[in-house]
Tab-separated table of N, CA and C in Angstrom:
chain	number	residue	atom	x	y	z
A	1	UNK	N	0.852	-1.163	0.000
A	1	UNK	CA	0.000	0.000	0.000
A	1	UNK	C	0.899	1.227	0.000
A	2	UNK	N	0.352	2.663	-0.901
A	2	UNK	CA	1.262	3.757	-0.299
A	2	UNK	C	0.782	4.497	-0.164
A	3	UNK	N	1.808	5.209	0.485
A	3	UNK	CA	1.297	6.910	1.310
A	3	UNK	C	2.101	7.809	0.817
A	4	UNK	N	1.211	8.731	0.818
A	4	UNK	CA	1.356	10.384	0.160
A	4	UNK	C	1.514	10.048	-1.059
A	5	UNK	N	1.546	9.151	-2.184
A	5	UNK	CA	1.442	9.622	-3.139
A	5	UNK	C	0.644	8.492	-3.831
A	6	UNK	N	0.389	8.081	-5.578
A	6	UNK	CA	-0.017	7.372	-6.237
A	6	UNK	C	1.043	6.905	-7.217
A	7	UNK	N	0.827	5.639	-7.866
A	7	UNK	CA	1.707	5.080	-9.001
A	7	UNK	C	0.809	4.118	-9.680
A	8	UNK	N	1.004	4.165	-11.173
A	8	UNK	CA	0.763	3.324	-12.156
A	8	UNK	C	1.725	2.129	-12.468
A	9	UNK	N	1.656	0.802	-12.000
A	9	UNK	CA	2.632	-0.137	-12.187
A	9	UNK	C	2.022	-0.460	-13.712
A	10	UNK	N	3.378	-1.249	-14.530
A	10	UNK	CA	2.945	-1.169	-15.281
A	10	UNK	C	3.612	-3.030	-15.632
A	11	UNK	N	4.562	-3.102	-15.069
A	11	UNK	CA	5.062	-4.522	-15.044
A	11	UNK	C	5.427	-5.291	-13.869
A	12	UNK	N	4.949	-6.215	-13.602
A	12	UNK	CA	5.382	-7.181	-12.272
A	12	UNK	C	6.418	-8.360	-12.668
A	13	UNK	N	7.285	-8.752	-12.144
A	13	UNK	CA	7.878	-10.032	-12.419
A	13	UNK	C	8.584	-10.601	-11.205
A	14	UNK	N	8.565	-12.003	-10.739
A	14	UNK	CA	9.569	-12.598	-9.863
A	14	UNK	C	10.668	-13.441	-10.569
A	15	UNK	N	11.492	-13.113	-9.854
A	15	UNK	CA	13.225	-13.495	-10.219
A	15	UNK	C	13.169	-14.396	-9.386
A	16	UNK	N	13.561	-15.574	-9.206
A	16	UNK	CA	14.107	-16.641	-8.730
A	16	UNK	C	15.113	-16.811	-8.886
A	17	UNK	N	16.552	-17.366	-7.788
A	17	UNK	CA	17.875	-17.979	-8.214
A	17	UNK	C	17.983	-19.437	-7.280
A	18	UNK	N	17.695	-20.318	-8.136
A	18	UNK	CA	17.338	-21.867	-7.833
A	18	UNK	C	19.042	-22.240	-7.033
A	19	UNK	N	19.113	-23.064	-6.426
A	19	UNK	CA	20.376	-23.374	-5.516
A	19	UNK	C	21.354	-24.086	-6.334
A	20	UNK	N	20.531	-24.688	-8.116
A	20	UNK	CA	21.897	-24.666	-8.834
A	20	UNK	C	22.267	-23.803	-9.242
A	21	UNK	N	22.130	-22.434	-9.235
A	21	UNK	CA	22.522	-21.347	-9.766
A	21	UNK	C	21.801	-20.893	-10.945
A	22	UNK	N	20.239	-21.411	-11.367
A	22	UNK	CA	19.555	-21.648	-12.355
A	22	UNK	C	18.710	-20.382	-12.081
A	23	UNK	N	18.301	-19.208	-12.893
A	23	UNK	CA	16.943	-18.235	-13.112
A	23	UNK	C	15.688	-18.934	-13.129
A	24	UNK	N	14.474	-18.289	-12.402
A	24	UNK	CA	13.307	-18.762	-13.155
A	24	UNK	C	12.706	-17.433	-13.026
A	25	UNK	N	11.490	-17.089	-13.918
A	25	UNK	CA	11.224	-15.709	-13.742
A	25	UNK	C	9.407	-16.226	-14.173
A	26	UNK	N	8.620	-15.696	-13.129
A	26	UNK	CA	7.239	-15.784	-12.973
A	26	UNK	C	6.517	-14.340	-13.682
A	27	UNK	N	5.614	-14.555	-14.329
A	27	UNK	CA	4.520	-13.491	-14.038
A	27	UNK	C	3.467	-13.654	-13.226
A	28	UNK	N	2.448	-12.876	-13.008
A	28	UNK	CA	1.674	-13.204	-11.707
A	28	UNK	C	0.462	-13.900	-12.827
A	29	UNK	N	-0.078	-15.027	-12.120
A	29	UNK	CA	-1.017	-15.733	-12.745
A	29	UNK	C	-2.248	-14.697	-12.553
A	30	UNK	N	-2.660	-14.139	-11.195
A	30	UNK	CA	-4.188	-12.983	-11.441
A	30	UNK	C	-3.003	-11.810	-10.845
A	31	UNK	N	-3.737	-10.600	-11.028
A	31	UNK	CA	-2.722	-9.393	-10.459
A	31	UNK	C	-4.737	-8.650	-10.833
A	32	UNK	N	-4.395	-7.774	-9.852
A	32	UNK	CA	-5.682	-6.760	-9.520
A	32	UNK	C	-5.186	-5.652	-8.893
A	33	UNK	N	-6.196	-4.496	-8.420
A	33	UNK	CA	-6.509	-3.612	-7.504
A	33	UNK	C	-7.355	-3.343	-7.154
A	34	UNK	N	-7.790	-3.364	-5.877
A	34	UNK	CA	-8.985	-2.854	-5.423
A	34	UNK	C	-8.742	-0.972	-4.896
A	35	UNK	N	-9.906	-0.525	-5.413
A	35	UNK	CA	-9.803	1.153	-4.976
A	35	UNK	C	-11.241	1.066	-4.348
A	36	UNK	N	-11.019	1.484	-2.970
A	36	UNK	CA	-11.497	1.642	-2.088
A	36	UNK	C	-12.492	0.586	-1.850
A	37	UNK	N	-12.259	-0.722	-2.244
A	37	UNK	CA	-12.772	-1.582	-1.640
A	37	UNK	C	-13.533	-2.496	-2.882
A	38	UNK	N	-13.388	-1.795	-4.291
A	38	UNK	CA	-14.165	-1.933	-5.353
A	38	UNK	C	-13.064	-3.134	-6.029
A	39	UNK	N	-13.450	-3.943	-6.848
A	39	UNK	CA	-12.429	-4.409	-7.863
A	39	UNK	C	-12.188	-3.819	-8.720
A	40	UNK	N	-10.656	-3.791	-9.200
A	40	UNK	CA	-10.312	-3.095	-10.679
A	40	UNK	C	-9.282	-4.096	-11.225
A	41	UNK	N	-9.810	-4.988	-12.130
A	41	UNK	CA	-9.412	-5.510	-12.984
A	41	UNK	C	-8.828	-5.039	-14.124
A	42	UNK	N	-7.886	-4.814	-14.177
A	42	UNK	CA	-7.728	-3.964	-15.628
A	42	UNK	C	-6.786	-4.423	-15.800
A	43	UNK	N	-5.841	-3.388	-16.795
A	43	UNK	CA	-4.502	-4.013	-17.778
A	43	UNK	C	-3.312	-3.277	-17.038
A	44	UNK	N	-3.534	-2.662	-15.491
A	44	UNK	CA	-2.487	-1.853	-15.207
A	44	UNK	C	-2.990	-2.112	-13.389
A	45	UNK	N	-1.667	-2.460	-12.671
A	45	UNK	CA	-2.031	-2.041	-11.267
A	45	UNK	C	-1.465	-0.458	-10.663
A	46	UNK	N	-2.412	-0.568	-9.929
A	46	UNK	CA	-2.151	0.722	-8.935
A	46	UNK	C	-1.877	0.863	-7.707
A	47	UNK	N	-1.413	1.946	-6.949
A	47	UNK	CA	-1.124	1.549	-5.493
A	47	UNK	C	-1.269	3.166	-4.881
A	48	UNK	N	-2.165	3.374	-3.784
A	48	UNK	CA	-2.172	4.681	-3.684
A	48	UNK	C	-3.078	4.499	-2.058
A	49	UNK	N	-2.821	5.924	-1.332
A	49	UNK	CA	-3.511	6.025	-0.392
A	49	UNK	C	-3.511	7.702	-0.023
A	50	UNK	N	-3.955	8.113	-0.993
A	50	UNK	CA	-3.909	9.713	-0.471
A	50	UNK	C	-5.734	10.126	-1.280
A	51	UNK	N	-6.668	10.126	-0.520
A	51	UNK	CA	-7.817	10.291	-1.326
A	51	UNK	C	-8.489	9.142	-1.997
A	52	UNK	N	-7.400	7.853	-2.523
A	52	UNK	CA	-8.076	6.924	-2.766
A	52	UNK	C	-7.744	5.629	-2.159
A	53	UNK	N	-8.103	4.964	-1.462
A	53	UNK	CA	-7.056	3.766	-1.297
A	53	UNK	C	-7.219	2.264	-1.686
A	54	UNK	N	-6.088	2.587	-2.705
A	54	UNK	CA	-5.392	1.320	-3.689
A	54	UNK	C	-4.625	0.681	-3.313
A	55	UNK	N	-4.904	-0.831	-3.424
A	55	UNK	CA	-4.239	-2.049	-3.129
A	55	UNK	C	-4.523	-3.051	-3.673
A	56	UNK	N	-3.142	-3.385	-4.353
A	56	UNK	CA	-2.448	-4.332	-5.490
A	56	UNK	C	-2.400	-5.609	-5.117
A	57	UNK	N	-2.739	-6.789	-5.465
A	57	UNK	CA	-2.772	-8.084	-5.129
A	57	UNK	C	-2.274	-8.571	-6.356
A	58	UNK	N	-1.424	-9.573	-6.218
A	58	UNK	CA	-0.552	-10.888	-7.145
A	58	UNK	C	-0.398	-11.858	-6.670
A	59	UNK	N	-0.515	-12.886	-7.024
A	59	UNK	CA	-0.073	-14.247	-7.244
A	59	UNK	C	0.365	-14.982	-8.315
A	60	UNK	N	1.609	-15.794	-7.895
A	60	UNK	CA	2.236	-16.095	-8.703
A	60	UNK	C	2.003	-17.549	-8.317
A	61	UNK	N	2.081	-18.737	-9.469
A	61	UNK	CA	2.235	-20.224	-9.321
A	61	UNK	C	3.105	-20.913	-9.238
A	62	UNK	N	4.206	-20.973	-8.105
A	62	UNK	CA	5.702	-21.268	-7.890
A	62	UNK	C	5.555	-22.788	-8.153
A	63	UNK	N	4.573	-23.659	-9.171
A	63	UNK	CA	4.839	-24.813	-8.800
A	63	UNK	C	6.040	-25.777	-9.674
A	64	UNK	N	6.613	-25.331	-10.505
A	64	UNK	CA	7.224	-25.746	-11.264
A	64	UNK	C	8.898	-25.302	-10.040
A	65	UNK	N	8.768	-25.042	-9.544
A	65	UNK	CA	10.332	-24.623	-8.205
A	65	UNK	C	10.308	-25.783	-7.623
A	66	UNK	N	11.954	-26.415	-7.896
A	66	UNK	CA	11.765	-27.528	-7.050
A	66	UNK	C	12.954	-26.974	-5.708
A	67	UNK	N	12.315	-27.095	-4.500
A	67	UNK	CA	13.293	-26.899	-3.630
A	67	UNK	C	13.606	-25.110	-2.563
A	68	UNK	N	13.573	-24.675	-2.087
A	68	UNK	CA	13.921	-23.343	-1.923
A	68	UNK	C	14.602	-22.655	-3.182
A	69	UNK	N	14.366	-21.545	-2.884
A	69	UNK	CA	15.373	-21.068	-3.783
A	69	UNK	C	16.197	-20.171	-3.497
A	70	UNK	N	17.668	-19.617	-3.893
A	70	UNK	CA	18.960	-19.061	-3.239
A	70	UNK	C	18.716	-17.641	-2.798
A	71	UNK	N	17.795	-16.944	-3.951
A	71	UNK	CA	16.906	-15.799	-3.809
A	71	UNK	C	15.597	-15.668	-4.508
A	72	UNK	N	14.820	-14.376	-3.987
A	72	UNK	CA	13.872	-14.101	-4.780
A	72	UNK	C	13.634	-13.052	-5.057
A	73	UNK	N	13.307	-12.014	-5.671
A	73	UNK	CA	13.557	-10.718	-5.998
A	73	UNK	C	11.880	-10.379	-7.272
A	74	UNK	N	11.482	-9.739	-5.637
A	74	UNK	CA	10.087	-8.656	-6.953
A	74	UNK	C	10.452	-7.747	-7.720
A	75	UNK	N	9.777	-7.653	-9.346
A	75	UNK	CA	10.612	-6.822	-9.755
A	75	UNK	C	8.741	-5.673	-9.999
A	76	UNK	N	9.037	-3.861	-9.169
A	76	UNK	CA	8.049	-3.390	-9.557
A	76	UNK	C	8.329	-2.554	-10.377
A	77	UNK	N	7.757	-2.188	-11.883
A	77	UNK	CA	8.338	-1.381	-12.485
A	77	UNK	C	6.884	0.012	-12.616
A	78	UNK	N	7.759	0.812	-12.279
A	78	UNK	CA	6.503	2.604	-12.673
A	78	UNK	C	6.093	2.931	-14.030
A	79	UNK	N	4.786	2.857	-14.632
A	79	UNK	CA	4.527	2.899	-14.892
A	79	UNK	C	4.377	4.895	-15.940
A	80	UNK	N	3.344	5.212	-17.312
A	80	UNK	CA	3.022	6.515	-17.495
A	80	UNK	C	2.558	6.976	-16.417
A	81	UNK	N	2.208	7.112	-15.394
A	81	UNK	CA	1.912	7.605	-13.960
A	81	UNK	C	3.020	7.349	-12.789
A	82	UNK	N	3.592	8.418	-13.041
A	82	UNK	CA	4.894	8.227	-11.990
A	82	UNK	C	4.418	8.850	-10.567
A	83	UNK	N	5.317	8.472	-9.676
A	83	UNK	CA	4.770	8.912	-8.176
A	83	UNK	C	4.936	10.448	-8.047
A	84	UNK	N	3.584	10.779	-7.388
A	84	UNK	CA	4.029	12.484	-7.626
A	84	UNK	C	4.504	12.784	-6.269
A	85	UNK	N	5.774	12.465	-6.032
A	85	UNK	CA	6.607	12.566	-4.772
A	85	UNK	C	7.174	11.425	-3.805
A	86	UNK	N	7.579	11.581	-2.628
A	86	UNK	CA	8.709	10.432	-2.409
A	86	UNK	C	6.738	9.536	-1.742
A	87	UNK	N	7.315	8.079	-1.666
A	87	UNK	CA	5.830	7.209	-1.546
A	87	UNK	C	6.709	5.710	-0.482
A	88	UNK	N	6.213	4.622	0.093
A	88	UNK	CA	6.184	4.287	0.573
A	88	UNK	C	5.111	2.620	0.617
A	89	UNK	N	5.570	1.686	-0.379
A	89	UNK	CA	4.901	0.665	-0.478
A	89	UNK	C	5.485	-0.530	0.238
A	90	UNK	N	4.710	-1.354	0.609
A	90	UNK	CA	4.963	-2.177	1.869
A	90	UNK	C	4.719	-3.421	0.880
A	91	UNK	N	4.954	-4.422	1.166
A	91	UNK	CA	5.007	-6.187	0.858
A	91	UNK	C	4.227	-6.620	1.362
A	92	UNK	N	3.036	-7.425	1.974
A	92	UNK	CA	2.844	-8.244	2.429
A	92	UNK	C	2.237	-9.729	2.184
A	93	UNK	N	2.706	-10.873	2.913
A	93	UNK	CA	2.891	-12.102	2.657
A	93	UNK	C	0.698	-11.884	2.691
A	94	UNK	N	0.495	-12.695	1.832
A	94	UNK	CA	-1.171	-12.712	2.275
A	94	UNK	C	-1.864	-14.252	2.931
A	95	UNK	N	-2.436	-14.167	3.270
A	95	UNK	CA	-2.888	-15.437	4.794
A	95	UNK	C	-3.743	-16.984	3.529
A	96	UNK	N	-4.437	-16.425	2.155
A	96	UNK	CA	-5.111	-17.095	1.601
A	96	UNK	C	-4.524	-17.344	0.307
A	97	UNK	N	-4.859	-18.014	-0.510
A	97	UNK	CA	-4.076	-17.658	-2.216
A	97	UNK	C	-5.537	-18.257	-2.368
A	98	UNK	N	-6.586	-18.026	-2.207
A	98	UNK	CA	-7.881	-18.274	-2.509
A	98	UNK	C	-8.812	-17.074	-3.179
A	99	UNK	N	-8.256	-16.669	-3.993
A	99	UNK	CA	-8.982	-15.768	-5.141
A	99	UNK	C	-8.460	-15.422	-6.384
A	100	UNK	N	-9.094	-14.828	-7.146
A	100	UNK	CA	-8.555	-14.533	-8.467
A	100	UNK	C	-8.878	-12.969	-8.849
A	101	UNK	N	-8.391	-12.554	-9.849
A	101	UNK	CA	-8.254	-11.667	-9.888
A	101	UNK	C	-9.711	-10.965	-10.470
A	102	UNK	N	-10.541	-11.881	-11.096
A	102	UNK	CA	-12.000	-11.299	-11.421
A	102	UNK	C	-13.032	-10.964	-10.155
A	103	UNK	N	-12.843	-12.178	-9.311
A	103	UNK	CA	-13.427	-11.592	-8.434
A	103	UNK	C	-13.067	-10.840	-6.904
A	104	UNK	N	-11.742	-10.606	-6.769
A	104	UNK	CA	-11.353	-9.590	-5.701
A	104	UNK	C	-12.454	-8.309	-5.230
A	105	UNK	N	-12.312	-8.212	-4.150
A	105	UNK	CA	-12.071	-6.865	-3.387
A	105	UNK	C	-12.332	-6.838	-2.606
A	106	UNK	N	-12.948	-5.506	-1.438
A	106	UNK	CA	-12.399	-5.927	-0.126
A	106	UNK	C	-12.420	-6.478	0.897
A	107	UNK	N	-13.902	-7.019	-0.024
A	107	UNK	CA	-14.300	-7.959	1.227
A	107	UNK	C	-13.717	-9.415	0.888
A	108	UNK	N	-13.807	-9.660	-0.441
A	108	UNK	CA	-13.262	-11.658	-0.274
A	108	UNK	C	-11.195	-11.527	-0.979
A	109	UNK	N	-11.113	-10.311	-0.483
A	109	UNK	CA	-9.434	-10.073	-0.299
A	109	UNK	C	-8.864	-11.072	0.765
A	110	UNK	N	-7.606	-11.658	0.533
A	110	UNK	CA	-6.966	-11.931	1.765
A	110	UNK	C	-6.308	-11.263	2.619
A	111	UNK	N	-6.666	-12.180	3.820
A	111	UNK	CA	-6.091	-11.090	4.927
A	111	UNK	C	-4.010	-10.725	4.805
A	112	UNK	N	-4.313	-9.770	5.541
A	112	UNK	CA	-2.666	-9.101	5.168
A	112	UNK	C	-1.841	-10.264	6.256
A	113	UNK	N	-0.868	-10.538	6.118
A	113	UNK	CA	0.093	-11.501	6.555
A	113	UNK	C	0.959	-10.404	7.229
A	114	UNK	N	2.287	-11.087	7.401
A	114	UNK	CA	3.551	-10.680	7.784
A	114	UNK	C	4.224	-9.273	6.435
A	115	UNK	N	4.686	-8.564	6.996
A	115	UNK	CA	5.270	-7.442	6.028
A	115	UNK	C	6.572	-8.359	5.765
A	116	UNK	N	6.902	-8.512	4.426
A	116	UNK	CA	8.092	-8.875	3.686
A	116	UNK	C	8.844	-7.963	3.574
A	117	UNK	N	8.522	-6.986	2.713
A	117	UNK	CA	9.903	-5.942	2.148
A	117	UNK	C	9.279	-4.577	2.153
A	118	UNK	N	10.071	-3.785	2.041
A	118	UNK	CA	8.831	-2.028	1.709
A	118	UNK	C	10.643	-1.393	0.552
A	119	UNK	N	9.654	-0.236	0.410
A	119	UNK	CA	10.512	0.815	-0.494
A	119	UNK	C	9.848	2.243	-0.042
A	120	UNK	N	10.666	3.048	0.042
A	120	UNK	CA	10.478	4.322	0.511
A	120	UNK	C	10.971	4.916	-0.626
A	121	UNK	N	10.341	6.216	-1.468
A	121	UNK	CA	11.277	7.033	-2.562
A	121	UNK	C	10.479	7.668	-3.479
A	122	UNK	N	10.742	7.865	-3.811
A	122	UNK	CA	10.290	8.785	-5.620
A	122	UNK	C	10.286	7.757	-6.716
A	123	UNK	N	9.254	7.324	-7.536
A	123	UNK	CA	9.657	6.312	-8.748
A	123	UNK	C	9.131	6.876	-9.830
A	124	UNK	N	10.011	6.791	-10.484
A	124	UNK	CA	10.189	7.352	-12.196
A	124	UNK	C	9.645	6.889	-13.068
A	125	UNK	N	8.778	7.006	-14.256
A	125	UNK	CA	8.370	6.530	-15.227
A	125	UNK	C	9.184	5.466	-15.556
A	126	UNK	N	9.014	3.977	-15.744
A	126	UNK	CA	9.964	3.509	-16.038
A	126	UNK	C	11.017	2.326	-15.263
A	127	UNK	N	11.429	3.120	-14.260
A	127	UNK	CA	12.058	2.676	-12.920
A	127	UNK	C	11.274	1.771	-12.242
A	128	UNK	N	12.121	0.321	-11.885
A	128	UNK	CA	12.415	-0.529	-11.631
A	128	UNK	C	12.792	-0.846	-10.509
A	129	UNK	N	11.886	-1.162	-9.298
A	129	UNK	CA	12.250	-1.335	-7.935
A	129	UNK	C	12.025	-2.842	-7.575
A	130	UNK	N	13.363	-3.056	-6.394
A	130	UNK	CA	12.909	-4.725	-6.651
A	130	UNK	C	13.223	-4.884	-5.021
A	131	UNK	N	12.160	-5.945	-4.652
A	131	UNK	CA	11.995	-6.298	-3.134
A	131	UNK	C	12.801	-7.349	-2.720
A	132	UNK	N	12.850	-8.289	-1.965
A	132	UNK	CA	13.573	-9.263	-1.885
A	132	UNK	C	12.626	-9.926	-1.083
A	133	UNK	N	11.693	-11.032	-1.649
A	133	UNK	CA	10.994	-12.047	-0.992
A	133	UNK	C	11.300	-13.156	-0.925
A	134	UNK	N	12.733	-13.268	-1.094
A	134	UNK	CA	12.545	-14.638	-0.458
A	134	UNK	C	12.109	-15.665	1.113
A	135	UNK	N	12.201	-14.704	1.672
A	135	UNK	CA	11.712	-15.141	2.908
A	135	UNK	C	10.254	-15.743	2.788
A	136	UNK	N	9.254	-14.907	2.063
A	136	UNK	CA	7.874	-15.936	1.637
A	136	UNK	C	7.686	-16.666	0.367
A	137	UNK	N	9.211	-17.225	-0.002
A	137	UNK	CA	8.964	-18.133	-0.728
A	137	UNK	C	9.097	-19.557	-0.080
């Protein structure tokens, strides 16, 4: 979720580094947003909490990973809607993987888990911020 400002994501991806030293790279099987509690399904996520509050849900299908893996690395990239000032998005692990992305929001959302990773900053059209989840993989 963020504060003080808004952003247009425009690409999601997970990086995997398998313990033979092997890449795997996921897209999210559903990805959504709910604004203010509504579903928004669309072709772009959002993340915002100043006037509206937006929150981004993904899941990805790690089933083809055999084993832990060495790392994991979210990759969020900013979108034509860059943050209009420094912003503040948080990670969190979610309690269910029991929805999809048609029918989200805020009520049959999963509950928020453990905070994984955050980013504090300004993001640029473009720019490429990456979390480090491996801990909820």
């Amino acid at each position: 979720m963020a504060s003080k400002s808004s952003l247009l994501l425009i690409l999601s991806l997970l990086v995997l580094q398998t313990a033979r030293g092997g890449e795997l790279t996921f897209a999210p099987i559903h990805d959504a947003f709910t604004q203010n509690g509504t579903n928004r399904d669309l072709n772009e996520l959002r993340v915002e909490n100043s006037g509206r509050l937006r929150i981004t849900y993904m899941l990805f299908d790690l089933s083809e990973l055999i084993g832990p893996p060495s790392s994991a690395t979210l990759f969020l990239t900013g979108g034509s809607d860059k943050s209009s000032g420094d912003m503040t998005i948080r990670l969190y692990a979610a309690t269910s993987n029991e929805w999809t992305e048609v029918d989200i929001t805020g009520d049959t959302a999963p509950e928020r888990g453990a905070e994984i990773s955050s980013f504090e900053g300004n993001i640029e059209i473009g720019q490429a911020v990456e979390f480090d989840v491996v801990s909820m993989i």
